[in-house]
Amino acid sequence: MSVSDLRLFEMRRPADLPDVCAVLAERVSRSEPTVLLAGGTDWLVEQETRPAFAKEAALPLVLDVSRLPALRGITLDGDRLRIGAAATYLDMRRDPAVLARAPMLERMGRDIGAIQIQARGTLGGNLATASPAADGVTALAAYDATLVVHSVRGERRIPFASLQTAYKRSTRAADEVIVAVEIDLPPAGSPWIWRKVGTRRAQSISKVALAGVAVREGDRLTRLGLGMASVAPVTALLSRVRTLATSRPLRDLTAADIDAAVDADVSPIDDIRSTRDYRAHCARSVVRAFLRDLGAPV
Amino acid sequence: MKISFKVNGAARELDAPPLQRLLDALRLVLGLTGTKEGCAEGECGACTVLLDGEPVNACLVPVGQCQGREITTVEGLGAAGHLSPLQRCFIDHGGAQCGICTPGVLISAEHLLRRNPDPDDDAIREALAGNLCRCTGYQRIIESVRAAAVLRRADARDVGDPRDVGDARGARDVSHDRQEAP
């Protein structure tokens, strides 16, 4: 396809969330392709590079959800942060609640791309695209976030751990709209890490990225959330590292044990952005660095 | 799809395919050719414009998403003979060479200076990270923005109203008159 073919697409601006759900349900039931468009930072690029559609009738209908009030806004209710799926990374970076209570999200948003991308890109889009290299999704994995989705059947919540099933595949149904993500925040001031390894700080897809949040009581971690990008077919939750690091005092953690857990948790590959060996090396290094910061003698 | 929006302060109405890129609507329909096309995939920033005051790549914005919104292009910053302090500093400090990236750089710098009147070099570099330049090596661009910041702060002290800083409003009106859509 070329950019001139974008003229062929039909786009509608649904009035509200029930309208989106109704249109989506009807089209999915007829196997008609439909795209929910927010910032377009992935989808528009894909259209320019993809093969031409066989016939015009097969073009997906585009539903613009970027301005739907139900998908926007960032709210803090007690310790629960709710971020609308169509809130932009720039919205997130400037939000007082995010700055005060979820600084890792703000830091991640700074690296997701240049400010032009931050001003358009959304967590909902990042989740829908479902790339295992997605920085935003990696941060959500560390927070063990919950997806809030809507359809004509009503609202459903999907815990992050049961979201991703395979490369770019998830348990979200085709007629479900991502409305928001909810995060049960650790106490204010809790330690966190965001570390992106790439050819540039932003404006590059991660070779490896680590997101982490922790709650420490004395020499023990009572909560450890981790997410890692670009080291597996899905966002890696590093479950063995989580189990290891919360099962014993920090002083008893060893570099060898941590490295072995990381190696068991990731399955990196060689591709155009990096090599399997370098990714594995980075994965071990950044996890050790976070645990070292938390007090492990590694 | 009928789309009403403001471009450089002037109300405009288009009947355009909704997925047409804002970049093409600006250049081909409205005749605002100051905004340049570089990579066409959101990497180079040559097509940067302000959408409701925020910098975006116009190659990745469907014009159908611009209903009711405000766009600022480089033509909205100033025009020949009525350059804004920022534009003037790019000339004086060698911040522009071939010129393809310059409109996008100016828009990103304008956004920065509106939010941060006294940025350090790190802030300038981060604000311009999405604008690639293959001529200048960036140093002169940084120096141009730094000089513009000094000038704008001085202007603001003289004028006494920070909202007026660098707007070059008279120049903006002239540019509207000259760039009516065909």
CSV table of N, CA and C in Angstrom, one decimal, chain B residues 81-142:
chain,number,residue,atom,x,y,z
B,81,GLY,N,10.1,38.7,6.5
B,81,GLY,CA,10.0,40.1,6.9
B,81,GLY,C,9.4,40.3,8.3
B,82,HIS,N,8.8,39.3,8.8
B,82,HIS,CA,8.2,39.4,10.1
B,82,HIS,C,8.6,38.1,10.9
B,83,LEU,N,9.8,37.8,10.9
B,83,LEU,CA,10.2,36.5,11.6
B,83,LEU,C,10.1,36.7,13.1
B,84,SER,N,9.8,35.5,13.7
B,84,SER,CA,9.7,35.5,15.2
B,84,SER,C,11.2,35.5,15.7
B,85,PRO,N,11.4,35.8,17.0
B,85,PRO,CA,12.7,35.8,17.5
B,85,PRO,C,13.4,34.4,17.3
B,86,LEU,N,12.6,33.3,17.4
B,86,LEU,CA,13.1,32.0,17.3
B,86,LEU,C,13.7,31.8,15.8
B,87,GLN,N,12.9,32.2,14.9
B,87,GLN,CA,13.3,32.0,13.5
B,87,GLN,C,14.5,32.9,13.2
B,88,ARG,N,14.5,34.1,13.7
B,88,ARG,CA,15.7,35.0,13.5
B,88,ARG,C,16.9,34.4,14.1
B,89,CYS,N,16.8,33.8,15.2
B,89,CYS,CA,18.0,33.2,15.9
B,89,CYS,C,18.6,32.0,15.0
B,90,PHE,N,17.7,31.3,14.4
B,90,PHE,CA,18.2,30.2,13.5
B,90,PHE,C,19.0,30.7,12.4
B,91,ILE,N,18.6,31.9,11.9
B,91,ILE,CA,19.4,32.5,10.8
B,91,ILE,C,20.7,33.0,11.4
B,92,ASP,N,20.6,33.8,12.5
B,92,ASP,CA,21.8,34.4,13.0
B,92,ASP,C,22.9,33.4,13.5
B,93,HIS,N,22.4,32.3,14.0
B,93,HIS,CA,23.3,31.3,14.6
B,93,HIS,C,23.6,30.1,13.8
B,94,GLY,N,23.2,30.1,12.5
B,94,GLY,CA,23.5,29.0,11.6
B,94,GLY,C,22.7,27.7,11.9
B,95,GLY,N,21.5,27.9,12.5
B,95,GLY,CA,20.8,26.7,12.9
B,95,GLY,C,20.1,26.0,11.7
B,96,ALA,N,20.1,26.7,10.6
B,96,ALA,CA,19.4,26.1,9.4
B,96,ALA,C,20.4,26.0,8.3
B,97,GLN,N,20.5,24.9,7.6
B,97,GLN,CA,21.3,24.8,6.4
B,97,GLN,C,20.4,24.4,5.2
B,98,CYS,N,20.2,23.1,4.9
B,98,CYS,CA,19.4,22.8,3.8
B,98,CYS,C,18.0,23.2,4.0
B,99,GLY,N,17.5,23.2,5.2
B,99,GLY,CA,16.2,23.7,5.5
B,99,GLY,C,15.0,22.7,5.6
B,100,ILE,N,15.3,21.5,5.2
B,100,ILE,CA,14.1,20.5,5.2
B,100,ILE,C,13.7,20.2,6.6
B,101,CYS,N,14.6,20.1,7.5
B,101,CYS,CA,14.2,19.8,8.9
B,101,CYS,C,13.7,21.0,9.6
B,102,THR,N,14.1,22.2,9.1
B,102,THR,CA,14.0,23.4,10.0
B,102,THR,C,12.5,23.7,10.4
B,103,PRO,N,11.5,23.6,9.5
B,103,PRO,CA,10.2,23.9,10.0
B,103,PRO,C,9.8,23.0,11.2
B,104,GLY,N,10.1,21.8,11.1
B,104,GLY,CA,9.8,20.9,12.2
B,104,GLY,C,10.6,21.2,13.5
B,105,VAL,N,11.8,21.5,13.3
B,105,VAL,CA,12.7,21.9,14.5
B,105,VAL,C,12.1,23.1,15.1
B,106,LEU,N,11.7,24.1,14.3
B,106,LEU,CA,11.2,25.4,14.8
B,106,LEU,C,9.9,25.1,15.7
B,107,ILE,N,9.1,24.2,15.2
B,107,ILE,CA,7.8,24.0,15.9
B,107,ILE,C,8.1,23.3,17.2
B,108,SER,N,9.1,22.3,17.2
B,108,SER,CA,9.4,21.6,18.5
B,108,SER,C,10.0,22.6,19.4
B,109,ALA,N,10.9,23.5,18.9
B,109,ALA,CA,11.5,24.5,19.8
B,109,ALA,C,10.5,25.5,20.3
B,110,GLU,N,9.6,25.9,19.5
B,110,GLU,CA,8.5,26.8,19.9
B,110,GLU,C,7.7,26.1,21.1
B,111,HIS,N,7.4,24.9,20.9
B,111,HIS,CA,6.7,24.1,22.0
B,111,HIS,C,7.5,24.1,23.3
B,112,LEU,N,8.8,23.9,23.2
B,112,LEU,CA,9.7,23.8,24.3
B,112,LEU,C,9.7,25.2,25.0
B,113,LEU,N,9.9,26.2,24.3
B,113,LEU,CA,10.1,27.6,24.9
B,113,LEU,C,8.7,28.1,25.5
B,114,ARG,N,7.6,27.6,24.9
B,114,ARG,CA,6.4,28.1,25.6
B,114,ARG,C,6.2,27.4,26.9
B,115,ARG,N,6.7,26.2,27.1
B,115,ARG,CA,6.6,25.5,28.4
B,115,ARG,C,7.7,25.7,29.3
B,116,ASN,N,8.9,26.0,28.7
B,116,ASN,CA,10.1,26.2,29.5
B,116,ASN,C,10.9,27.3,29.0
B,117,PRO,N,10.7,28.5,29.5
B,117,PRO,CA,11.4,29.7,28.9
B,117,PRO,C,12.9,29.7,29.1
B,118,ASP,N,13.4,28.9,30.0
B,118,ASP,CA,14.9,28.9,30.3
B,118,ASP,C,15.4,27.5,30.3
B,119,PRO,N,15.4,26.8,29.1
B,119,PRO,CA,15.8,25.4,29.1
B,119,PRO,C,17.3,25.3,29.1
B,120,ASP,N,17.9,24.3,29.8
B,120,ASP,CA,19.3,24.0,29.7
B,120,ASP,C,19.5,23.1,28.4
B,121,ASP,N,20.8,22.8,28.1
B,121,ASP,CA,21.0,22.1,26.8
B,121,ASP,C,20.4,20.7,26.8
B,122,ASP,N,20.4,20.1,28.0
B,122,ASP,CA,19.8,18.7,28.0
B,122,ASP,C,18.3,18.8,27.6
B,123,ALA,N,17.6,19.8,28.2
B,123,ALA,CA,16.2,20.0,27.9
B,123,ALA,C,16.0,20.3,26.4
B,124,ILE,N,16.9,21.1,25.8
B,124,ILE,CA,16.7,21.4,24.4
B,124,ILE,C,16.9,20.2,23.6
B,125,ARG,N,18.0,19.4,23.9
B,125,ARG,CA,18.3,18.2,23.2
B,125,ARG,C,17.1,17.2,23.3
B,126,GLU,N,16.5,17.1,24.5
B,126,GLU,CA,15.4,16.1,24.6
B,126,GLU,C,14.2,16.6,23.8
B,127,ALA,N,13.9,17.9,23.9
B,127,ALA,CA,12.8,18.4,23.1
B,127,ALA,C,12.9,18.2,21.6
B,128,LEU,N,14.2,18.2,21.2
B,128,LEU,CA,14.4,18.1,19.7
B,128,LEU,C,14.8,16.7,19.3
B,129,ALA,N,14.7,15.7,20.2
B,129,ALA,CA,15.2,14.4,19.9
B,129,ALA,C,14.4,13.7,18.8
B,130,GLY,N,13.2,14.2,18.5
B,130,GLY,CA,12.4,13.7,17.4
B,130,GLY,C,12.5,14.4,16.1
B,131,ASN,N,13.5,15.3,16.0
B,131,ASN,CA,13.7,16.0,14.8
B,131,ASN,C,15.2,15.7,14.3
B,132,LEU,N,15.2,15.0,13.2
B,132,LEU,CA,16.6,14.6,12.7
B,132,LEU,C,17.0,15.7,11.7
B,133,CYS,N,18.3,16.0,11.8
B,133,CYS,CA,19.0,17.0,10.9
B,133,CYS,C,20.2,16.3,10.4
B,134,ARG,N,20.4,16.3,9.1
B,134,ARG,CA,21.6,15.7,8.5
B,134,ARG,C,22.7,16.7,8.1
B,135,CYS,N,22.4,18.0,8.4
B,135,CYS,CA,23.4,19.0,8.0
B,135,CYS,C,24.2,19.6,9.1
B,136,THR,N,23.5,20.0,10.2
B,136,THR,CA,24.1,20.9,11.1
B,136,THR,C,25.0,20.2,12.2
B,137,GLY,N,24.8,18.9,12.4
B,137,GLY,CA,25.4,18.3,13.5
B,137,GLY,C,24.8,18.7,14.8
B,138,TYR,N,23.7,19.4,14.8
B,138,TYR,CA,22.8,19.8,15.9
B,138,TYR,C,23.3,20.9,16.8
B,139,GLN,N,24.7,21.1,16.9
B,139,GLN,CA,25.2,22.0,17.8
B,139,GLN,C,24.6,23.4,17.6
B,140,ARG,N,24.6,23.8,16.3
B,140,ARG,CA,24.1,25.1,16.0
B,140,ARG,C,22.6,25.3,16.2
B,141,ILE,N,21.9,24.2,16.1
B,141,ILE,CA,20.5,24.2,16.4
B,141,ILE,C,20.3,24.5,17.9
B,142,ILE,N,21.1,23.8,18.7
B,142,ILE,CA,21.0,24.0,20.2
B,142,ILE,C,21.3,25.4,20.5
